[in-house]
Short mmCIF file of C-alpha atoms in Angstrom, two decimals:
data_model
loop_
_atom_site.label_atom_id
_atom_site.label_comp_id
_atom_site.label_asym_id
_atom_site.label_seq_id
_atom_site.Cartn_x
_atom_site.Cartn_y
_atom_site.Cartn_z
CA MET A 7 -82.24 84.38 -39.03
CA ILE A 8 -82.63 88.60 -38.42
CA SER A 9 -86.35 89.89 -39.01
CA PHE A 10 -88.61 92.96 -38.05
CA ASN A 11 -91.61 94.01 -37.45
CA LYS A 12 -93.35 97.26 -39.50
CA GLU A 13 -94.80 99.04 -35.67
CA ALA A 14 -91.96 101.29 -35.04
CA PRO A 15 -92.87 103.65 -32.21
CA PHE A 16 -90.82 107.32 -33.90
CA SER A 17 -91.24 105.96 -37.79
CA SER A 18 -91.58 109.75 -38.50
CA GLN A 19 -88.25 110.29 -36.80
CA ASP A 20 -85.44 110.30 -38.96
CA ILE A 21 -83.67 107.66 -36.61
CA TRP A 22 -84.63 106.02 -32.59
CA VAL A 23 -83.01 103.26 -30.70
CA ILE A 24 -85.83 102.03 -28.50
CA SER A 25 -89.36 102.69 -26.97
CA GLN A 26 -90.83 103.28 -23.88
CA ALA A 27 -91.85 99.81 -21.73
CA LYS A 28 -94.95 98.85 -21.71
CA TYR A 29 -96.64 95.82 -19.52
CA ILE A 30 -97.14 93.06 -21.48
CA ASP A 31 -99.36 89.81 -19.73
CA PRO A 32 -96.70 87.32 -17.93
CA SER A 33 -98.48 83.84 -18.74
CA THR A 34 -97.95 85.72 -22.28
CA ILE A 35 -94.11 84.68 -22.30
CA LYS A 36 -94.22 81.67 -22.06
CA TYR A 37 -95.15 81.21 -25.89
CA TYR A 38 -91.84 82.48 -25.97
CA GLY A 39 -90.15 79.05 -24.09
CA LEU A 40 -89.33 81.78 -21.52
CA THR A 41 -90.15 81.02 -17.27
CA GLN A 42 -90.30 84.54 -15.26
CA SER A 43 -91.61 85.90 -11.81
CA GLY A 44 -93.39 88.71 -11.67
CA HIS A 45 -93.57 91.78 -14.27
CA VAL A 46 -92.60 91.32 -17.62
CA LYS A 47 -92.29 94.53 -19.91
CA GLU A 48 -91.65 95.41 -23.70
CA TYR A 49 -89.77 97.33 -25.68
CA ARG A 50 -89.45 98.08 -29.25
CA ILE A 51 -85.60 98.98 -30.23
CA SER A 52 -84.06 100.06 -33.76
CA ASP A 53 -81.39 98.42 -36.40
CA LEU A 54 -78.82 100.88 -34.49
CA ALA A 55 -80.38 99.53 -31.35
CA ARG A 56 -80.27 95.95 -31.93
CA TYR A 57 -76.64 95.97 -33.47
CA LEU A 58 -75.56 97.60 -30.23
CA LEU A 59 -77.04 95.24 -28.31
CA ASN A 60 -75.99 92.24 -30.27
CA PRO A 61 -73.74 89.75 -28.58
CA ASN A 62 -72.29 88.14 -31.79
CA SER A 63 -69.90 88.64 -34.05
CA ILE A 64 -69.27 91.25 -36.79
CA GLU A 65 -67.06 92.03 -40.26
CA VAL A 66 -65.84 95.19 -40.25
CA LYS A 67 -63.28 96.52 -43.00
CA ARG A 68 -59.70 97.41 -42.39
CA LYS A 69 -57.08 98.58 -44.80
CA LEU A 70 -53.74 96.35 -44.51
CA VAL A 71 -51.29 98.69 -43.99
CA GLU A 72 -48.00 96.72 -43.69
CA GLY A 73 -46.63 93.18 -43.21
CA GLU A 74 -44.49 91.55 -40.58
CA VAL A 75 -41.74 88.44 -41.50
CA SER A 76 -40.73 86.43 -38.66
CA TYR A 77 -37.50 84.29 -39.39
CA GLN A 78 -35.77 81.85 -37.41
CA LYS A 79 -32.46 83.14 -36.39
CA PRO A 80 -29.04 81.21 -37.59
CA ARG A 81 -26.81 81.09 -34.70
CA SER A 82 -23.79 78.57 -34.55
CA GLU A 83 -24.44 76.17 -31.77
CA SER A 84 -21.76 74.62 -29.79
CA ILE A 85 -21.48 70.52 -29.18
CA LYS A 86 -23.41 70.61 -25.65
CA GLU A 87 -26.48 72.79 -27.52
CA LYS A 88 -26.45 69.91 -30.34
CA ILE A 89 -26.73 67.25 -28.51
CA LYS A 90 -29.78 69.35 -27.01
CA HIS A 91 -31.51 69.66 -29.69
CA PHE A 92 -30.70 65.96 -30.88
CA PHE A 93 -33.21 64.82 -27.57
CA ALA A 94 -35.32 68.03 -27.77
CA PRO A 95 -38.24 65.83 -29.72
CA PHE A 96 -37.69 62.87 -26.77
CA MET A 97 -38.53 65.30 -24.25
CA LYS A 98 -41.48 65.21 -22.56
CA ASN A 99 -41.65 69.09 -21.80
CA PRO A 100 -39.91 71.09 -24.54
CA THR A 101 -40.25 74.85 -23.92
CA GLU A 102 -36.91 76.33 -25.59
CA VAL A 103 -38.11 78.78 -28.15
CA LYS A 104 -35.70 79.42 -30.94
CA PRO A 105 -34.64 83.38 -31.37
CA MET A 106 -36.90 84.93 -34.17
CA VAL A 107 -35.92 88.43 -36.43
CA THR A 108 -38.67 90.25 -38.17
CA GLU A 109 -38.73 92.11 -40.98
CA SER A 110 -41.43 94.86 -41.72
CA LEU A 111 -43.22 95.06 -45.23
CA SER A 112 -44.47 98.60 -45.93
CA PRO A 113 -45.06 99.93 -48.96
CA GLN A 114 -43.85 102.83 -49.84
CA TYR A 115 -46.40 104.52 -51.96
CA GLU A 116 -49.74 106.14 -50.71
CA VAL A 117 -52.58 107.50 -52.06
CA LYS A 118 -55.18 108.64 -49.79
CA THR A 119 -58.46 108.45 -51.08
CA SER A 120 -60.82 107.42 -48.38
CA SER A 121 -62.63 110.63 -47.45
CA LEU A 122 -63.15 112.42 -51.32
CA LYS A 123 -66.31 112.91 -51.70
CA ASP A 124 -65.96 112.79 -55.88
CA ALA A 125 -66.25 109.43 -57.03
CA ALA A 126 -64.73 109.71 -60.42
CA PHE A 127 -61.31 111.69 -58.68
CA LYS A 128 -61.31 108.91 -56.49
CA ASP A 129 -61.42 106.90 -58.99
CA HIS A 130 -58.86 108.56 -61.15
CA LEU A 131 -56.27 108.39 -58.43
CA GLU A 132 -56.55 104.42 -57.40
CA LYS A 133 -56.20 103.47 -60.89
CA LEU A 134 -53.05 105.25 -60.81
CA TYR A 135 -52.20 103.64 -57.73
CA ALA A 136 -52.26 100.37 -59.23
CA GLN A 137 -50.63 100.89 -62.45
CA LEU A 138 -48.02 102.04 -60.02
CA ARG A 139 -48.05 99.73 -57.59
CA PRO A 140 -46.40 96.65 -59.21
CA TYR A 141 -42.68 99.10 -59.38
CA ASP A 142 -43.19 99.97 -55.30
CA PRO A 143 -39.97 98.23 -53.73
CA MET A 144 -42.41 96.42 -50.90
CA ILE A 145 -43.54 94.25 -53.52
CA LYS A 146 -39.83 93.76 -55.27
CA ARG A 147 -38.91 92.77 -52.01
CA ILE A 148 -41.16 89.95 -50.69
CA ALA A 149 -40.24 88.35 -54.27
CA THR A 150 -37.08 87.89 -53.34
CA ILE A 151 -38.34 86.22 -50.01
CA ASP A 152 -37.14 82.67 -49.09
CA SER A 153 -40.22 81.12 -47.64
CA SER A 154 -38.44 78.23 -46.02
CA LYS A 155 -36.47 80.84 -43.59
CA VAL A 156 -39.79 82.23 -42.61
CA GLY A 157 -40.73 81.36 -39.10
CA ASP A 158 -44.44 83.34 -39.94
CA ILE A 159 -45.88 86.29 -41.03
CA LYS A 160 -49.44 88.48 -39.97
CA GLY A 161 -50.60 91.34 -41.37
CA ILE A 162 -50.99 95.03 -39.71
CA CYS A 163 -54.47 96.62 -40.13
CA GLU A 164 -55.56 99.81 -39.60
CA ASP A 165 -59.14 101.69 -38.87
CA LYS A 166 -60.28 105.09 -40.38
CA GLY A 167 -59.55 106.77 -36.96
CA GLY A 168 -55.87 105.42 -37.14
CA VAL A 169 -56.21 102.27 -35.16
CA ARG A 170 -53.39 99.41 -36.06
CA THR A 171 -54.38 95.66 -34.84
CA TRP A 172 -52.77 92.74 -35.87
CA LEU A 173 -54.44 90.23 -38.90
CA ASN A 174 -53.40 86.43 -38.73
CA LEU A 175 -52.87 85.28 -42.02
CA GLN A 176 -54.08 81.20 -42.34
CA GLY A 177 -51.97 78.81 -45.44
CA PRO A 178 -48.84 78.33 -46.39
CA VAL A 179 -46.57 81.23 -46.12
CA GLU A 180 -45.84 81.44 -49.71
CA ASP A 181 -50.19 82.22 -49.52
CA LYS A 182 -49.21 84.84 -46.87
CA LEU A 183 -46.80 86.63 -48.58
CA LYS A 184 -49.00 86.73 -51.58
CA TYR A 185 -51.97 87.85 -49.62
CA ILE A 186 -49.86 91.14 -48.20
CA ALA A 187 -48.71 91.95 -51.66
CA HIS A 188 -52.27 91.63 -53.67
CA PHE A 189 -54.00 93.21 -50.29
CA ILE A 190 -51.33 95.72 -49.55
CA LEU A 191 -53.40 99.32 -48.61
CA LYS A 192 -56.73 97.16 -49.71
CA ASP A 193 -59.62 97.07 -47.15
CA VAL A 194 -59.95 93.94 -45.97
CA GLY A 195 -62.59 91.78 -44.00
CA VAL A 196 -61.99 91.03 -40.24
CA VAL A 197 -64.00 89.08 -37.89
CA LEU A 198 -64.52 91.33 -34.61
CA GLU A 199 -66.24 89.02 -31.59
CA LYS A 200 -69.17 91.47 -31.26
CA ALA A 201 -69.79 95.31 -31.33
CA ARG A 202 -68.77 95.98 -28.10
CA LEU A 203 -65.03 96.03 -27.93
CA SER A 204 -64.55 96.91 -24.75
CA GLU A 205 -67.50 98.23 -21.56
CA GLY A 206 -69.32 101.16 -22.70
CA LEU A 207 -67.46 101.35 -26.15
CA PHE A 208 -68.60 100.10 -29.95
CA GLU A 209 -67.35 99.86 -32.85
CA MET A 210 -69.35 101.50 -34.80
CA SER A 211 -68.33 100.96 -39.04
CA GLY A 212 -69.52 97.34 -39.01
CA PHE A 213 -73.31 99.35 -39.00
CA ASP A 214 -74.76 100.27 -42.16
CA PHE A 215 -76.06 103.80 -41.56
CA GLN A 216 -77.32 103.94 -44.82
CA LYS A 217 -79.50 100.47 -44.80
CA TYR A 218 -80.60 101.62 -41.53
CA ASN A 219 -84.37 102.01 -41.94
CA PRO A 220 -86.50 103.63 -39.31
CA ILE A 221 -89.79 101.47 -39.54
CA HIS A 222 -88.18 98.65 -39.43
CA SER A 223 -87.96 97.37 -35.07
CA TYR A 224 -87.42 94.19 -32.82
CA LYS A 225 -89.40 92.77 -29.63
CA VAL A 226 -87.37 93.45 -26.67
CA ILE A 227 -88.96 91.44 -24.04
CA LYS A 228 -87.51 92.06 -20.16
CA PHE A 229 -88.39 89.97 -17.23
CA LEU A 230 -86.91 88.49 -14.10
CA ASP A 231 -85.26 84.86 -13.95
CA ASN A 232 -85.05 83.59 -10.34
CA GLY A 233 -84.77 86.70 -8.74
CA GLN A 234 -81.94 88.11 -11.90
CA GLN A 235 -83.13 90.76 -14.04
CA LYS A 236 -82.59 89.26 -17.74
CA ALA A 237 -83.85 90.42 -21.67
CA CYS A 238 -83.66 88.94 -24.96
CA VAL A 239 -84.14 90.10 -28.35
CA LEU A 240 -86.94 87.64 -29.97
CA ASN A 241 -87.00 87.69 -34.11
CA ALA A 242 -90.60 87.59 -36.54
CA TYR A 243 -91.64 84.21 -35.07
CA ASN A 244 -91.48 85.24 -31.32
CA LYS A 245 -88.57 83.07 -30.71
CA ILE A 246 -85.17 84.58 -29.01
CA ASP A 247 -83.03 85.81 -31.71
CA PHE A 248 -80.14 86.49 -28.98
CA TRP A 249 -79.80 87.36 -25.22
CA ILE A 250 -78.75 90.99 -24.06
CA ASP A 251 -75.79 90.56 -21.93
CA THR A 252 -76.45 92.98 -19.32
CA ILE A 253 -80.20 94.98 -18.62
CA ASP A 254 -77.20 98.37 -18.37
CA LEU A 255 -77.31 97.46 -21.92
CA LEU A 256 -80.78 98.46 -22.48
CA HIS A 257 -80.05 101.70 -19.81
CA CYS A 258 -77.34 102.77 -22.31
CA MET A 259 -79.89 103.01 -25.21
CA GLN A 260 -82.56 104.78 -23.40
CA LEU A 261 -79.96 107.60 -22.86
CA LEU A 262 -78.44 106.98 -26.20
CA GLU A 263 -82.25 107.77 -27.55
CA GLN A 264 -82.58 110.79 -25.27
CA SER A 265 -79.39 112.07 -26.27
CA ILE A 266 -80.58 112.00 -30.22
CA ARG A 267 -83.70 114.03 -28.98
CA GLU A 268 -82.49 116.23 -26.64
CA ASN A 269 -79.02 117.27 -28.11
CA GLN A 270 -79.80 118.76 -32.28
CA LYS A 271 -75.80 118.17 -33.17
CA PHE A 272 -75.27 114.46 -32.25
CA ARG A 273 -78.64 113.74 -34.01
CA ASP A 274 -76.95 115.59 -36.85
CA SER A 275 -73.99 113.85 -36.71
CA LEU A 276 -75.51 110.64 -37.15
CA LYS A 277 -77.69 111.87 -39.77
CA LEU A 278 -74.93 111.91 -41.99
CA CYS A 279 -73.56 108.89 -41.66
CA LEU A 280 -77.37 108.25 -42.77
CA GLU A 281 -77.06 110.26 -45.19
CA GLY A 282 -73.36 108.98 -46.79
CA LYS A 283 -71.54 111.56 -45.93
CA ALA A 284 -69.41 110.67 -43.23
CA THR A 285 -67.53 107.68 -41.92
CA PRO A 286 -68.88 106.42 -38.39
CA LEU A 287 -66.08 105.33 -36.08
CA LYS A 288 -66.70 104.27 -32.31
CA MET A 289 -68.99 104.88 -30.13
CA LEU A 290 -68.56 105.58 -25.93
CA PHE A 291 -70.99 105.04 -23.41
CA THR A 292 -69.52 106.35 -19.96
CA LYS A 293 -69.86 107.16 -16.52
CA LYS A 294 -66.11 108.27 -15.80
CA PHE A 295 -66.21 111.62 -17.73
CA GLU A 296 -66.22 114.97 -15.36
CA MET A 297 -66.76 118.22 -17.13
CA ASP A 298 -65.74 120.69 -14.50
CA TYR A 299 -67.69 123.76 -14.70
CA SER A 300 -66.97 127.26 -13.58
CA GLN A 301 -68.84 130.63 -12.88
CA SER A 302 -67.01 131.74 -16.19
CA TYR A 303 -67.96 128.36 -17.84
CA LEU A 304 -71.39 126.86 -17.62
CA PRO A 305 -73.10 124.72 -19.37
CA GLN A 306 -75.83 126.95 -21.85
CA ILE A 307 -78.84 125.39 -19.71
CA TYR A 308 -77.54 126.96 -16.32
CA LYS A 309 -77.03 130.27 -18.25
CA GLU A 310 -80.84 130.07 -18.92
CA VAL A 311 -81.40 128.94 -15.64
CA PHE A 312 -79.42 131.73 -13.15
CA LYS A 313 -80.80 134.56 -15.86
CA ASN A 314 -84.34 133.64 -14.56
CA PHE A 315 -83.21 132.89 -10.94
CA ASN A 316 -81.69 136.16 -8.74
CA LEU A 317 -79.00 133.56 -7.01
CA GLY A 318 -76.14 134.61 -5.23
CA SER A 319 -72.45 134.02 -5.29
CA ASP A 320 -72.56 131.55 -2.82
CA LYS A 321 -75.62 129.89 -3.90
CA ARG A 322 -74.26 129.94 -7.67
CA ALA A 323 -71.46 128.27 -6.48
CA VAL A 324 -73.36 125.39 -4.64
CA VAL A 325 -75.19 124.49 -7.89
CA ILE A 326 -72.49 124.66 -10.05
CA ASN A 327 -70.42 122.10 -7.68
CA SER A 328 -73.11 119.79 -7.98
CA LEU A 329 -73.20 119.69 -11.60
CA LYS A 330 -70.15 117.59 -11.41
CA ASN A 331 -71.32 114.55 -10.02
CA LEU A 332 -73.23 112.01 -11.36
CA GLN A 333 -72.42 113.03 -15.00
CA PHE A 334 -72.53 110.30 -17.67
CA CYS A 335 -71.08 110.78 -21.62
CA ILE A 336 -72.45 109.31 -24.74
CA SER A 337 -69.53 110.15 -27.30
CA PHE A 338 -69.71 109.89 -30.90
CA ASN A 339 -66.87 110.12 -33.26
CA TYR A 340 -67.06 110.41 -37.26
CA ILE A 341 -65.32 111.42 -40.26
CA PRO A 342 -66.88 114.20 -42.55
CA HIS A 343 -66.54 113.26 -46.08
CA SER A 344 -64.35 115.95 -48.40
CA SER A 345 -63.92 116.85 -52.07
CA LEU A 346 -60.61 117.72 -50.68
CA GLY A 347 -59.65 114.07 -49.20
CA GLU A 348 -58.63 115.42 -46.55
CA LYS A 349 -59.77 113.40 -43.71
CA LYS A 350 -60.78 114.96 -40.19
CA PHE A 351 -61.89 113.84 -37.06
CA TYR A 352 -65.18 115.02 -35.23
CA THR A 353 -66.85 114.03 -31.55
CA ASN A 354 -69.83 115.04 -30.92
CA ILE A 355 -70.36 114.01 -26.85
CA SER A 356 -74.07 114.69 -25.30
CA ILE A 357 -73.29 115.10 -20.96
CA MET A 358 -76.06 113.56 -19.54
CA HIS A 359 -76.22 114.58 -15.58
CA ASP A 360 -78.85 112.58 -13.26
CA PHE A 361 -81.28 114.28 -11.47
CA LYS A 362 -79.92 112.66 -8.22
CA ALA A 363 -77.23 115.02 -7.76
CA LEU A 364 -79.42 118.16 -7.54
CA GLU A 365 -81.20 116.39 -4.48
CA PRO A 366 -78.88 118.65 -1.84
CA LEU A 367 -80.58 122.17 -4.10
CA LYS A 368 -84.51 120.42 -3.13
CA ASN A 369 -85.01 122.52 -0.31
CA ASP A 370 -83.04 125.57 0.04
CA LEU A 371 -83.44 126.19 -4.23
CA PRO A 372 -87.11 124.97 -5.04
CA GLN A 373 -88.14 126.49 -7.66
CA LEU A 374 -84.32 126.13 -9.57
CA TYR A 375 -84.65 122.22 -9.03
CA SER A 376 -88.43 122.54 -9.74
CA GLU A 377 -87.34 123.88 -13.36
CA ILE A 378 -84.86 121.76 -14.16
CA ASN A 379 -87.01 118.33 -12.88
CA LYS A 380 -89.43 119.66 -15.81
CA ARG A 381 -86.54 118.96 -18.58
CA ALA A 382 -85.35 115.74 -17.34
CA THR A 383 -86.24 112.46 -18.24
CA LEU A 384 -87.32 109.44 -15.82
CA SER A 385 -86.09 106.34 -17.43
CA GLU A 386 -85.18 102.94 -15.72
CA GLY A 387 -81.72 103.55 -15.61
CA GLY A 388 -82.56 106.89 -13.76
CA LYS A 389 -84.14 110.01 -14.26
CA PHE A 390 -81.25 112.39 -16.19
CA TYR A 391 -81.16 115.56 -18.33
CA LEU A 392 -79.21 116.59 -21.29
CA LEU A 393 -76.73 119.22 -19.63
CA ASP A 394 -74.60 120.10 -22.09
CA SER A 395 -73.47 119.23 -25.85
CA ILE A 396 -69.35 119.30 -26.62
CA LYS A 397 -68.61 119.15 -30.32
CA GLY A 398 -64.95 118.53 -31.26
CA CYS A 399 -62.74 118.61 -34.60
CA LYS A 400 -58.87 116.57 -34.78
CA ASP A 401 -57.13 117.21 -38.17
CA GLU A 402 -55.84 113.98 -39.61
CA TYR A 403 -53.69 112.25 -37.73
#
């Protein structure tokens, strides 16, 4: 059961992620059916954070773009092979797999309407395509396939970013062929294990941004259990809704919150999705990102700082070198809707810098160190500040 409390700490903001932690009475944790040792912290998270942290499966829409038919390959057999096949059912471990040949079922006609803003124009184009659909050679080919010779049929789906994945179809061959014929070039439901596709990478198309409500909040409890940090999300009845896979995910939520507050471009990209003006794709949290800065290319924050402090080239070089260390990247990519139907992929990146990287400058450049310290925010994952904001665009694939 999904439930929420109307106690959001940032109800006046367009979008938020996670509140500051507060300590609560350790004895109250027993009411949640938990045991603990040490301090207990409570947070509030938003709809967005709940989606990202939830380890349960999600359903997303993918366009069915192709079908692949596997046929059993006919072949002439020697007398020895025929005898071998005759006795195969009586063998303990028959391992031979019949060779297969495949055929691709790809539509010839396609009208791309996913990025159109004008709903009436989009509907008109889709009706035209529906009238042409029966004449597509692929539809005619499906009608001629001998299902008795088919070994298997799979679908190939494509997300908005052009990434293709297999779609396993259920049922007899005839039903699979009908499914391909009916749903080709249409959106179909695909179940993913969870929103987190891999370490740090999240599927964002499963989150309904337009249903996001900043008033909704969910309680998170973090505590020590036998020396191990654990965290769970509670429902409205103060029962465990789900466990958070790792505490690092909470730290990512805190950095995402900081990025939204401090990076206007990043915040605006999310707002486009909230307003139904863009389609979300993926969000990535990673330490494996190294933006290399130089005297000629500096992030805006250090351009400002260098103006205020008269530093020689040697000291500037030391500062610039420290910027390469301990970077943490949060990126969000999406497709803005276009009145012309053109598809461009935008990515907004927040480069967060761990303040620890500036520790070697503390004694030699105390004023600069102090200035950056004022801009850094302390969270349980460390002390970070927004080092740089990058926005990129790629045309349709």
